[in-house]
PDB file of C-alpha atoms in Angstrom:
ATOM      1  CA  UNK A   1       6.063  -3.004  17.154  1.00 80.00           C
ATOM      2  CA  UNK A   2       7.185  -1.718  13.909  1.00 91.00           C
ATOM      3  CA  UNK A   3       3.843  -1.659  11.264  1.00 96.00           C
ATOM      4  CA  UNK A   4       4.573  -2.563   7.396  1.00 97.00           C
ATOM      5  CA  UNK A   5       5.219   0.026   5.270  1.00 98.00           C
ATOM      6  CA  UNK A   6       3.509   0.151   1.716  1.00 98.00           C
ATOM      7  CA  UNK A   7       3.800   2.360  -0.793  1.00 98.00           C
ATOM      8  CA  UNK A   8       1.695   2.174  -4.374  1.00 95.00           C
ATOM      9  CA  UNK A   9       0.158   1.618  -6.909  1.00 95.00           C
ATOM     10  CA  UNK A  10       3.954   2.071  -8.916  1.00 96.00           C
ATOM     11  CA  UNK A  11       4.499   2.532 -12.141  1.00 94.00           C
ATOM     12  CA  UNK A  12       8.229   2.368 -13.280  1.00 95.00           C
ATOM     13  CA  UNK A  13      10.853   0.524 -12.405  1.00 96.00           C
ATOM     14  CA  UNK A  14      13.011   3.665 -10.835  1.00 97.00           C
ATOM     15  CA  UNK A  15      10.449   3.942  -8.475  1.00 97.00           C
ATOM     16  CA  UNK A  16       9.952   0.574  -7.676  1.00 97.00           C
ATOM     17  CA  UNK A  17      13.933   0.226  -7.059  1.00 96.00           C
ATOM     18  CA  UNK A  18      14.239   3.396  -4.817  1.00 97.00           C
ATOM     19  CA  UNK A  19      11.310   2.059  -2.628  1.00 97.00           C
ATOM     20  CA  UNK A  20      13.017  -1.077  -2.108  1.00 96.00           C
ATOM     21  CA  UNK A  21      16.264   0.162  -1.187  1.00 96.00           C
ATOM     22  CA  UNK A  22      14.725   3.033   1.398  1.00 96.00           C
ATOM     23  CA  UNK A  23      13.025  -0.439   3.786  1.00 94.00           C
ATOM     24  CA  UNK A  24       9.155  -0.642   2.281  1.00 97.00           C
ATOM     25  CA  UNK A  25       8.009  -3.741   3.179  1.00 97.00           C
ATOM     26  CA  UNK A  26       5.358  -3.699   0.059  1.00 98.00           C
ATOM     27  CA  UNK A  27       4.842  -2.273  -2.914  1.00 98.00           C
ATOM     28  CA  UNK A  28       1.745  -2.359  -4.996  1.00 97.00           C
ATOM     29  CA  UNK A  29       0.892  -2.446  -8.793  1.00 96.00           C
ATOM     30  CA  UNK A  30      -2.313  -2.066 -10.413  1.00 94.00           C
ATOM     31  CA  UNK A  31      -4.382  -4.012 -12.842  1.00 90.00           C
ATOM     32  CA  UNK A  32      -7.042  -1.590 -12.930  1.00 80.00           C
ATOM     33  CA  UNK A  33      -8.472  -1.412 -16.201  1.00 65.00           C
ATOM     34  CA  UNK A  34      -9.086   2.011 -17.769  1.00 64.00           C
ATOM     35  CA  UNK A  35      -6.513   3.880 -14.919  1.00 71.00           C
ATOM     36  CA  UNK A  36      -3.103   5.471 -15.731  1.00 72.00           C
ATOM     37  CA  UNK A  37      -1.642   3.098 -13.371  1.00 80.00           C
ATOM     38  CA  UNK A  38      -3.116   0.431 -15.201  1.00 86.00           C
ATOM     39  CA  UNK A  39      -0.070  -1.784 -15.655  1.00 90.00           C
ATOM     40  CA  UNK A  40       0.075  -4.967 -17.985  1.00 90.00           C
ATOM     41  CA  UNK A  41       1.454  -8.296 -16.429  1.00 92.00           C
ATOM     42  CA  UNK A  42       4.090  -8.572 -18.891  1.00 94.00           C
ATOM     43  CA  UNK A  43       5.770  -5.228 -17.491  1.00 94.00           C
ATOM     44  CA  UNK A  44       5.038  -6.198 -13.510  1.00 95.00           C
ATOM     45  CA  UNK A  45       7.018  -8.726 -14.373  1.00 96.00           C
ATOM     46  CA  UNK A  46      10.012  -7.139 -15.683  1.00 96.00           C
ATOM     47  CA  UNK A  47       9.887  -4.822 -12.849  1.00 96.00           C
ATOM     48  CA  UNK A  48       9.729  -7.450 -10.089  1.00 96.00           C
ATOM     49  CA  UNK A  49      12.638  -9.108 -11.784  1.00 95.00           C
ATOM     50  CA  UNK A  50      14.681  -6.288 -10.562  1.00 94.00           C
ATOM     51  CA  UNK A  51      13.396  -6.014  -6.775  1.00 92.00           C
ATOM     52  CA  UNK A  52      14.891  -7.660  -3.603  1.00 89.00           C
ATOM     53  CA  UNK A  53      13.131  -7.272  -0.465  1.00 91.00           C
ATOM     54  CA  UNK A  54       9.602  -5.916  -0.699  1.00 95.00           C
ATOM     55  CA  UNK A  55       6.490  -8.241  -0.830  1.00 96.00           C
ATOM     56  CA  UNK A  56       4.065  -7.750  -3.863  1.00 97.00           C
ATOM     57  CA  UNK A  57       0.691  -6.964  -3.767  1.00 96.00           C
ATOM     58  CA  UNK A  58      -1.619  -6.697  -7.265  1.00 94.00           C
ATOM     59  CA  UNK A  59      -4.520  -4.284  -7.232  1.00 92.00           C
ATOM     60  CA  UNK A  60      -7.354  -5.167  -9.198  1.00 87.00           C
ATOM     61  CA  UNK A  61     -11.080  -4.870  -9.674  1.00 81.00           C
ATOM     62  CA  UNK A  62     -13.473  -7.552  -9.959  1.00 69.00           C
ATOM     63  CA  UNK A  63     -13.509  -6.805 -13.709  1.00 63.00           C
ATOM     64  CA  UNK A  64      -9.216  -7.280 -14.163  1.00 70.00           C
ATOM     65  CA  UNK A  65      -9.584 -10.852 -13.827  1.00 78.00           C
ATOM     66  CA  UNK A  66      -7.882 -12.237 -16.760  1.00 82.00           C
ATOM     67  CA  UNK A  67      -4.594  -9.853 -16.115  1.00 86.00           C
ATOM     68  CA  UNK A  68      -4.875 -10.609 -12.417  1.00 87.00           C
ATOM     69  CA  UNK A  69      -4.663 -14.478 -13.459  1.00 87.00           C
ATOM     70  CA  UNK A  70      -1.780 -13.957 -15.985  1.00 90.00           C
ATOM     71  CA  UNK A  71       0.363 -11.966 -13.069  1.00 92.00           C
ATOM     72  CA  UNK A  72      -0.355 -14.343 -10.831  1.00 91.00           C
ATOM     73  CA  UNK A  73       1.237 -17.012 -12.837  1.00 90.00           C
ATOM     74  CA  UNK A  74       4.487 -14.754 -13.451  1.00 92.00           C
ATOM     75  CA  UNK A  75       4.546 -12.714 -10.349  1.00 93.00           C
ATOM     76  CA  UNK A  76       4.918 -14.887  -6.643  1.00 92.00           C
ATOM     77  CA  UNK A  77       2.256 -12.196  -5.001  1.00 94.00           C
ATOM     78  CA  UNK A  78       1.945 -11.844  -1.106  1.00 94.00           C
ATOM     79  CA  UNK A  79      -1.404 -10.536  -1.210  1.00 93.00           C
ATOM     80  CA  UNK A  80      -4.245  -9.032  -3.858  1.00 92.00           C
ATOM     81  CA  UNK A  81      -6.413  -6.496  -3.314  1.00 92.00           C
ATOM     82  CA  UNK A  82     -10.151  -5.353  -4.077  1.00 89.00           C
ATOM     83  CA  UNK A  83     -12.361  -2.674  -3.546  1.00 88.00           C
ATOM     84  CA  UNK A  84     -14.734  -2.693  -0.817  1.00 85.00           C
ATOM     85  CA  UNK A  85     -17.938  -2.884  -0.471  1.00 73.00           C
ATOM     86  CA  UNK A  86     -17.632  -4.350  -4.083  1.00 60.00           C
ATOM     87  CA  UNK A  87     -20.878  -5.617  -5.143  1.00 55.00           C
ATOM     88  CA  UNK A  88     -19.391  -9.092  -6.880  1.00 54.00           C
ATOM     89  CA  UNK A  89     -18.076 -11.454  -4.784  1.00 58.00           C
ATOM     90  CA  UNK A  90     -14.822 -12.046  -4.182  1.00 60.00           C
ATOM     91  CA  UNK A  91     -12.782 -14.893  -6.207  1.00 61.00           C
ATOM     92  CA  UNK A  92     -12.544 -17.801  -4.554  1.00 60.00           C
ATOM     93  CA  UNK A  93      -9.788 -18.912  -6.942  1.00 65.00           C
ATOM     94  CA  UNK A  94      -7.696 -16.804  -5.582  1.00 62.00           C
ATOM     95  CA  UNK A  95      -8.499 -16.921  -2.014  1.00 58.00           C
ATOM     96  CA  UNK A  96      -5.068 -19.477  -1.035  1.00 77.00           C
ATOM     97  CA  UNK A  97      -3.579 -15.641  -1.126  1.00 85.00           C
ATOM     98  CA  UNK A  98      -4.207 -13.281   1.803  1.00 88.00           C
ATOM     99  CA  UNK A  99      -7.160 -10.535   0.459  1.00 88.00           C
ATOM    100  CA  UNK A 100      -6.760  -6.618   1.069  1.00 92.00           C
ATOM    101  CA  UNK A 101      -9.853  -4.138   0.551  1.00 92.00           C
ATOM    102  CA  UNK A 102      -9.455  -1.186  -0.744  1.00 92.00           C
ATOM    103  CA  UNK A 103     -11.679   1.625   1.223  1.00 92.00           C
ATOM    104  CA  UNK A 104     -12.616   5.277  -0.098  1.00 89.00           C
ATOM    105  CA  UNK A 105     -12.165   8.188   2.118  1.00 92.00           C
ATOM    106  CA  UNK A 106     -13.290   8.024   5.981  1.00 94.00           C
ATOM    107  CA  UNK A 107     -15.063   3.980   5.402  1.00 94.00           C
ATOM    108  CA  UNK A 108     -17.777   3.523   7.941  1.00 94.00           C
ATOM    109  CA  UNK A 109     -16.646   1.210  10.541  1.00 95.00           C
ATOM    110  CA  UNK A 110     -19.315  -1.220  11.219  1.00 94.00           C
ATOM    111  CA  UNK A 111     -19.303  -2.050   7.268  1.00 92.00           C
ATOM    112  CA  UNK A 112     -15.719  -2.052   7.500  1.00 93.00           C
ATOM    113  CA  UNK A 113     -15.770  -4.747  10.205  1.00 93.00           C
ATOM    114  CA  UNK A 114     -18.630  -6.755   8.137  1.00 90.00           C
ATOM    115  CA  UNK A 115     -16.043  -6.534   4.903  1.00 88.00           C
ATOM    116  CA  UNK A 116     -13.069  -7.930   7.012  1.00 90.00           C
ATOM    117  CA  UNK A 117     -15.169 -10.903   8.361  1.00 88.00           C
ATOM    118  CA  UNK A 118     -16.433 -11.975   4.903  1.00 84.00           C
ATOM    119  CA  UNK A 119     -12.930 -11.562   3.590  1.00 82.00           C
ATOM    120  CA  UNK A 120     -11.394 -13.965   5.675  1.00 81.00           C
ATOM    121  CA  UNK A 121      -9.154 -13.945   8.963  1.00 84.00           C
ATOM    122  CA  UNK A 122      -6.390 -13.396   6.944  1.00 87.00           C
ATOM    123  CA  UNK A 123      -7.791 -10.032   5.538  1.00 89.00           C
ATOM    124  CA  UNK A 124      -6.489  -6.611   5.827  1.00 94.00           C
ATOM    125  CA  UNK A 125      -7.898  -3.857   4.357  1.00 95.00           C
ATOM    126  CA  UNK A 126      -6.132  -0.697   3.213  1.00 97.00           C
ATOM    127  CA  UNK A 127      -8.212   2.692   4.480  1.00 97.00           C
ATOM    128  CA  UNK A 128      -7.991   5.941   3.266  1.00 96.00           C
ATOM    129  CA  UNK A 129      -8.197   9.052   5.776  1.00 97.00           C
ATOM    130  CA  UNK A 130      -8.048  12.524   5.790  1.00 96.00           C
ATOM    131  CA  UNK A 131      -6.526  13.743   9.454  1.00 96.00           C
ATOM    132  CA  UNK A 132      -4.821  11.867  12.293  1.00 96.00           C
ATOM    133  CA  UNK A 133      -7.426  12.413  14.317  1.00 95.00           C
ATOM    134  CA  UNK A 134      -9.840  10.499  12.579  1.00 96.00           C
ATOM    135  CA  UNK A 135      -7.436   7.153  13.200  1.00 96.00           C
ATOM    136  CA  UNK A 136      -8.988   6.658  16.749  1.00 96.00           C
ATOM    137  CA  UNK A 137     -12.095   5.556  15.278  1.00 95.00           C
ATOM    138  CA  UNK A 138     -10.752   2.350  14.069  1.00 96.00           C
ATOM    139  CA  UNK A 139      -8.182   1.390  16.841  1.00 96.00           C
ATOM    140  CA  UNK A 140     -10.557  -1.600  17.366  1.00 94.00           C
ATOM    141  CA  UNK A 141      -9.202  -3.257  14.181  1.00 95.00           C
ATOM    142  CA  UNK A 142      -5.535  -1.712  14.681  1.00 96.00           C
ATOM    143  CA  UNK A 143      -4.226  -5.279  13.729  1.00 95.00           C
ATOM    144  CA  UNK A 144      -6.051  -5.681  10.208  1.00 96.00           C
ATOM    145  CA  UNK A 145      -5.412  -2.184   8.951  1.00 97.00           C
ATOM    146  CA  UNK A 146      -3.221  -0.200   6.956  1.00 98.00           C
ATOM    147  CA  UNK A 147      -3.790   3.155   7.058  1.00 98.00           C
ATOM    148  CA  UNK A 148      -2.915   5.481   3.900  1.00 97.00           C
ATOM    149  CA  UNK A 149      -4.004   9.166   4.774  1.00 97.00           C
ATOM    150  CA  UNK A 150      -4.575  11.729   1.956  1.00 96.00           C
ATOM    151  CA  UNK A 151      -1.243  13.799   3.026  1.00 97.00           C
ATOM    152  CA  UNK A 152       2.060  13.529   3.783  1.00 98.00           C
ATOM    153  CA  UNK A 153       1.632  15.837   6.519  1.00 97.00           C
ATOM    154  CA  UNK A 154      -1.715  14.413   7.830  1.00 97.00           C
ATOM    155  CA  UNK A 155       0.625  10.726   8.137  1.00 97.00           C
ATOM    156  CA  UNK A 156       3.693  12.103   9.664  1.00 98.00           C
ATOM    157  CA  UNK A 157       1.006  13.862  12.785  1.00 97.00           C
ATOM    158  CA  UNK A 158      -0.485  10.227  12.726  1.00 97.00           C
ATOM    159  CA  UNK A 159       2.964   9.253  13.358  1.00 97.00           C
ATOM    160  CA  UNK A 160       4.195  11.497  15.997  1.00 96.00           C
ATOM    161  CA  UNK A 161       0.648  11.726  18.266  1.00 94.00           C
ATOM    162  CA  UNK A 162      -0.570   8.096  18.077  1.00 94.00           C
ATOM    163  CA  UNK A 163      -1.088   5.919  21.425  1.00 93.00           C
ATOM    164  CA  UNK A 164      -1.663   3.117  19.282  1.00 95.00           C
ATOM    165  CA  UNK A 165      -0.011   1.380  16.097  1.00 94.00           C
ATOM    166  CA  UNK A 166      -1.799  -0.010  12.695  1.00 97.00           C
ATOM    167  CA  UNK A 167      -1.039  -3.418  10.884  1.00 97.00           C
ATOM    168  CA  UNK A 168       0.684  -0.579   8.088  1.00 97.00           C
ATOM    169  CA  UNK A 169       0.923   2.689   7.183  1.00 98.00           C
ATOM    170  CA  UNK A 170       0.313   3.211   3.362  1.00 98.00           C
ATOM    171  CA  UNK A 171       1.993   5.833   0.987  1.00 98.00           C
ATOM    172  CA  UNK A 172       0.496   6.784  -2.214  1.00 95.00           C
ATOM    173  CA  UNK A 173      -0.621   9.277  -5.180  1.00 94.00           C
ATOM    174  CA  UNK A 174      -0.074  12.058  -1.925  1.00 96.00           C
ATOM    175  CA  UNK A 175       4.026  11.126  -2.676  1.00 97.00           C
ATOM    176  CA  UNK A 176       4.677  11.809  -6.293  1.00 96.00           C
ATOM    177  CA  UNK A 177       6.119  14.843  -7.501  1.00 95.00           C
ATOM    178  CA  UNK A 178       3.966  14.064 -10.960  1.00 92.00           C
ATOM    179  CA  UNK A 179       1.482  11.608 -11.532  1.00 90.00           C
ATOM    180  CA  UNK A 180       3.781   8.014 -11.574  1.00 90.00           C
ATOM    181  CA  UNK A 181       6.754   9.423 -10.413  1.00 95.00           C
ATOM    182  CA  UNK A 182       7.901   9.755  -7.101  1.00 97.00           C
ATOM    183  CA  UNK A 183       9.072  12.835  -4.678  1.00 98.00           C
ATOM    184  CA  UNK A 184      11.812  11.097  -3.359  1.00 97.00           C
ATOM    185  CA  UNK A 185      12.472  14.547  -1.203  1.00 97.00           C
ATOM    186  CA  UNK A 186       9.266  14.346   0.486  1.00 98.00           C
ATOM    187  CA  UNK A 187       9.735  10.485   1.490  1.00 98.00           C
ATOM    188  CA  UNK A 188      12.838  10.702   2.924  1.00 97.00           C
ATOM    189  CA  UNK A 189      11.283  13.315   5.008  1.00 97.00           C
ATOM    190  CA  UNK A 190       8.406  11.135   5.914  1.00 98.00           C
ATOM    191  CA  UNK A 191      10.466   8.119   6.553  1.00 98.00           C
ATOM    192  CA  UNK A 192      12.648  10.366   8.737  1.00 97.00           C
ATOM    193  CA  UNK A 193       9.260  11.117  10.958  1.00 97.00           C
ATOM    194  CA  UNK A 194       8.976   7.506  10.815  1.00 97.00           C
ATOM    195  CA  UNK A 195      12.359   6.482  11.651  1.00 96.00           C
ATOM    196  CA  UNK A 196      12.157   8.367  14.679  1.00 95.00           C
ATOM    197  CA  UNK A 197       9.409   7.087  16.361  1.00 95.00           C
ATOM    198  CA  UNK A 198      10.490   3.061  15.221  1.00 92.00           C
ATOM    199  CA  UNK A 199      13.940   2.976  14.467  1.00 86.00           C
ATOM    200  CA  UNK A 200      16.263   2.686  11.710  1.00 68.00           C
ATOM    201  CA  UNK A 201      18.450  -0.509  11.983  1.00 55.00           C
ATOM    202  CA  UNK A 202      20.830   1.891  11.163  1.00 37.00           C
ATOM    203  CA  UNK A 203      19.328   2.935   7.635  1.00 38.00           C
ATOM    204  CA  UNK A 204      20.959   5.829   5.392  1.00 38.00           C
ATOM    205  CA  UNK A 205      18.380   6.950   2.744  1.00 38.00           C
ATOM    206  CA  UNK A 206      20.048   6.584  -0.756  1.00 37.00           C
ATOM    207  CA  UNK A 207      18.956  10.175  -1.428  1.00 38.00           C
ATOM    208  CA  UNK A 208      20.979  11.573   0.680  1.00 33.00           C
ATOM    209  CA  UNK A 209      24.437  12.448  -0.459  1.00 29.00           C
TER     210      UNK A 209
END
């Protein structure tokens, strides 16, 4: 089975277009106030207007709420996504929309099991690791995790040497060039890892002349 690919939080259009066109399934924008990423509902829109294909998901903390209710009301969303752990509650109001929790580095799996439950059974949270290795620990929740490891390199060994397959794998600051723009070198030779091991459906990357 094939997991989703994601790749975010974006912040240009370019970016957002490229991803589209070389198969991501999602692609994430953030409402995080105070962040570079921080994007205003107004411009996810006018991004989104230009995508076909990938599923949006909308990043927020628990203090974004009034931009995470404008987008939501512009933007058809698949899924939005808080920290875990968080110490507020999460919004009921918009709970009709599947929730993904954001982990830091290595999250401890019992309190990673404890966050999925609360969040619902439609959950999936998005953790953050630093080797391949490290995966194994949470094959027990394979099917409500996408993992997003701090490397390229660290990914495409996850890739190649695992028995077992995640909900998603998760590409993000680790893949720009710059900070908010994209090394569109270095994914194509991820996605070529990845192609390998789950097939193309006879994909060219656009990169490639």
């Amino acid at each position: 089975m094939r997991p989703l690919l994601k790749i975010g939080p974006l912040t240009n259009l370019q970016d957002a277009r490229s991803s589209a066109a070389v198969g991501f399934d999602l692609i994430s924008f953030s409402l995080e106030l105070e962040q570079y990423r921080n994007m205003s509902p107004a411009l996810i829109w006018s991004i989104t207007q230009w995508l076909s294909g990938p599923g949006v998901i909308l990043e927020a903390l628990h203090a974004a709420q009034a931009e995470l209710h404008e987008t939501l009301t512009q933007v058809p969303a698949v899924a939005v996504s808080f920290p875990a752990g968080a110490d507020t509650a999460l919004p009921t109001e918009y709970l009709h929309l599947p929730v993904w929790l954001r982990t830091g580095l290595n999250p401890d799996i019992t309190a990673l099991q404890a966050a999925l439950a609360a969040a619902g059974p439609d959950a999936r949270a998005e953790i953050s690791l630093d080797t391949a290795a490290q995966a194994d620990l949470y094959a027990d929740v394979r099917q409500q995790i996408i993992i997003h490891f701090s490397t390229l390199e660290a990914g495409a060994d996850f890739i190649r040497q695992s028995a077992w397959i995640p909900a998603g794998l998760a590409l993000g600051p680790e893949a720009e060039e710059e900070p908010g723009q994209l090394d569109y070198a270095r994914i194509d030779e991820w996605l070529e890892v990845f192609n390998h091991r789950f097939g193309t459906d006879g994909y060219v990357s656009p990169h490639h002349g």
